[in-house]
């Protein structure tokens, strides 16, 4: 009888540990981390706008395109305010460079980008894009440049406007 209780207790403990491991696993596997940005000639950015709720926080959407016909959408955030803010958000592109940006703290004086995946852009279609920034729980939207990859002529790299 005593051995059954020990085995049952050990089984219950193992089941509890397994359940805790499963429930505490990171749920944000699809969330992108914020990174430093280094824009170059492949970047085309929309207008920088102030977050209406936190005017010291500026943001914009950028399209990064390469000569191979691939592109990605980037949410760029700059904290020019006097204190740290909690940021998050997502990118929304019609060509498939969509990502959820992880919740993070952005200190004053710092700029970061949340990068959508790089994807191959289909030919001869214009794609509308936007970025969504959440600051301390308040979400605002900015348009990002439209992207078109013209094919059938030399240099079929995507162009953003």
Short mmCIF file of C-alpha atoms in Angstrom, two decimals:
data_model
loop_
_atom_site.label_atom_id
_atom_site.label_comp_id
_atom_site.label_asym_id
_atom_site.label_seq_id
_atom_site.Cartn_x
_atom_site.Cartn_y
_atom_site.Cartn_z
CA UNK A 1 0.00 0.00 0.00
CA UNK A 2 2.79 2.40 0.96
CA UNK A 3 4.67 1.69 -2.30
CA UNK A 4 1.53 2.53 -4.33
CA UNK A 5 1.23 5.88 -2.57
CA UNK A 6 4.89 6.68 -3.29
CA UNK A 7 4.54 5.74 -6.98
CA UNK A 8 1.28 7.68 -7.28
CA UNK A 9 2.91 10.73 -5.60
CA UNK A 10 5.94 10.53 -7.89
CA UNK A 11 3.68 10.28 -10.94
CA UNK A 12 1.63 13.27 -9.77
CA UNK A 13 4.81 15.29 -9.17
CA UNK A 14 6.12 14.44 -12.65
CA UNK A 15 2.80 15.42 -14.23
CA UNK A 16 2.82 18.73 -12.34
CA UNK A 17 6.38 19.54 -13.45
CA UNK A 18 5.48 18.71 -17.07
CA UNK A 19 2.35 20.88 -16.93
CA UNK A 20 4.33 23.81 -15.49
CA UNK A 21 7.00 23.47 -18.17
CA UNK A 22 4.38 23.55 -20.91
CA UNK A 23 2.45 26.50 -19.48
CA UNK A 24 5.55 28.61 -18.84
CA UNK A 25 7.06 28.10 -22.28
CA UNK A 26 7.43 31.39 -24.16
CA UNK A 27 4.25 32.20 -26.04
CA UNK A 28 5.91 34.87 -28.15
CA UNK A 29 7.90 32.63 -30.48
CA UNK A 30 6.59 34.67 -33.44
CA UNK A 31 7.46 38.02 -31.83
CA UNK A 32 10.47 39.84 -33.21
CA UNK A 33 12.96 41.51 -30.95
CA UNK A 34 13.88 45.14 -31.38
CA UNK A 35 17.28 45.80 -32.95
CA UNK A 36 19.54 48.73 -33.72
CA UNK A 37 18.98 50.04 -37.21
CA UNK A 38 21.53 50.96 -39.85
CA UNK A 39 19.66 52.43 -42.84
CA UNK A 40 21.34 52.51 -46.23
CA UNK A 41 20.33 53.13 -49.86
CA UNK A 42 18.01 50.08 -49.78
CA UNK A 43 15.75 51.74 -47.18
CA UNK A 44 12.70 53.79 -48.16
CA UNK A 45 10.87 55.29 -45.19
CA UNK A 46 7.55 57.01 -44.71
CA UNK A 47 7.08 60.22 -42.80
CA UNK A 48 8.17 60.26 -39.16
CA UNK A 49 5.18 60.96 -36.95
CA UNK A 50 4.76 61.61 -33.26
CA UNK A 51 2.80 59.11 -31.22
CA UNK A 52 -0.34 61.12 -30.37
CA UNK A 53 -0.44 59.94 -26.75
CA UNK A 54 3.34 60.26 -26.18
CA UNK A 55 4.61 63.05 -28.51
CA UNK A 56 8.26 62.48 -27.52
CA UNK A 57 8.05 59.07 -29.20
CA UNK A 58 8.47 59.29 -32.98
CA UNK A 59 7.93 56.39 -35.37
CA UNK A 60 7.77 55.47 -39.05
CA UNK A 61 7.43 52.53 -41.39
CA UNK A 62 10.27 51.61 -43.73
CA UNK A 63 10.58 49.17 -46.62
CA UNK A 64 13.99 47.58 -47.17
CA UNK A 65 14.39 46.07 -50.65
CA UNK A 66 17.36 44.28 -52.20
CA UNK A 67 18.43 43.70 -55.80
CA UNK A 68 17.28 40.06 -55.68
CA UNK A 69 13.62 41.04 -55.54
CA UNK A 70 13.21 40.53 -51.79
CA UNK A 71 11.91 43.03 -49.26
CA UNK A 72 10.94 43.48 -45.63
CA UNK A 73 8.93 45.98 -43.60
CA UNK A 74 10.46 47.68 -40.55
CA UNK A 75 8.79 49.58 -37.69
CA UNK A 76 11.29 52.25 -36.54
CA UNK A 77 10.83 53.95 -33.15
CA UNK A 78 12.79 56.82 -31.60
CA UNK A 79 12.28 57.91 -27.99
CA UNK A 80 13.02 61.65 -27.76
CA UNK A 81 10.95 61.97 -24.58
CA UNK A 82 12.17 62.44 -21.01
CA UNK A 83 11.44 58.92 -19.73
CA UNK A 84 11.45 55.26 -20.72
CA UNK A 85 8.33 53.86 -22.38
CA UNK A 86 6.98 50.38 -22.96
CA UNK A 87 6.70 49.63 -26.67
CA UNK A 88 5.26 46.85 -28.80
CA UNK A 89 3.43 46.63 -32.10
CA UNK A 90 3.34 44.91 -35.44
CA UNK A 91 3.96 45.37 -39.15
CA UNK A 92 1.24 44.89 -41.72
CA UNK A 93 2.28 44.36 -45.33
CA UNK A 94 0.34 43.11 -48.31
CA UNK A 95 3.47 41.32 -49.59
CA UNK A 96 3.82 39.15 -46.47
CA UNK A 97 6.44 40.83 -44.29
CA UNK A 98 4.23 40.72 -41.20
CA UNK A 99 5.53 40.34 -37.66
CA UNK A 100 4.49 40.97 -34.07
CA UNK A 101 7.03 43.11 -32.24
CA UNK A 102 7.88 41.97 -28.72
CA UNK A 103 6.97 44.15 -25.76
CA UNK A 104 10.09 46.00 -24.68
CA UNK A 105 11.33 49.09 -22.85
CA UNK A 106 12.73 51.94 -24.97
CA UNK A 107 14.85 54.37 -22.98
CA UNK A 108 15.14 58.08 -23.81
CA UNK A 109 17.58 58.84 -26.61
CA UNK A 110 17.38 55.38 -28.18
CA UNK A 111 16.12 54.29 -31.60
CA UNK A 112 15.17 50.71 -32.49
CA UNK A 113 13.59 48.80 -35.35
CA UNK A 114 11.31 45.79 -35.44
CA UNK A 115 12.05 43.86 -38.63
CA UNK A 116 9.46 41.85 -40.52
CA UNK A 117 10.69 38.76 -42.36
CA UNK A 118 12.44 39.18 -45.70
CA UNK A 119 10.21 37.73 -48.41
CA UNK A 120 10.30 37.40 -52.17
CA UNK A 121 7.98 40.00 -53.69
CA UNK A 122 5.66 38.93 -56.55
CA UNK A 123 5.91 40.93 -59.78
CA UNK A 124 3.95 43.88 -61.10
CA UNK A 125 1.64 44.45 -58.14
CA UNK A 126 1.67 47.43 -55.76
CA UNK A 127 1.53 46.54 -52.09
CA UNK A 128 0.25 48.88 -49.36
CA UNK A 129 1.94 48.70 -45.95
CA UNK A 130 1.54 50.07 -42.44
CA UNK A 131 3.13 49.86 -39.02
CA UNK A 132 1.34 49.83 -35.66
CA UNK A 133 3.12 51.11 -32.56
CA UNK A 134 1.86 50.55 -29.02
CA UNK A 135 3.33 52.85 -26.37
CA UNK A 136 2.31 52.24 -22.76
CA UNK A 137 -0.86 50.50 -24.00
CA UNK A 138 -1.93 53.09 -26.62
CA UNK A 139 -1.68 52.00 -30.28
CA UNK A 140 -1.21 54.35 -33.26
CA UNK A 141 -0.82 53.55 -36.97
CA UNK A 142 1.51 54.99 -39.61
CA UNK A 143 1.57 54.24 -43.31
CA UNK A 144 4.75 52.82 -44.78
CA UNK A 145 5.86 53.27 -48.39
CA UNK A 146 4.00 51.32 -51.07
CA UNK A 147 6.11 48.59 -52.65
CA UNK A 148 6.10 47.51 -56.30
CA UNK A 149 8.44 45.01 -57.97
CA UNK A 150 8.45 45.59 -61.72
CA UNK A 151 9.37 42.44 -63.65
CA UNK A 152 10.03 41.86 -67.31
CA UNK A 153 12.69 44.54 -67.55
CA UNK A 154 16.28 44.82 -66.46
CA UNK A 155 16.82 45.28 -62.74
CA UNK A 156 13.66 43.77 -61.26
CA UNK A 157 14.39 45.03 -57.77
CA UNK A 158 11.36 46.22 -55.78
CA UNK A 159 10.87 49.96 -55.53
CA UNK A 160 9.12 51.74 -52.72
CA UNK A 161 7.21 55.00 -53.06
#
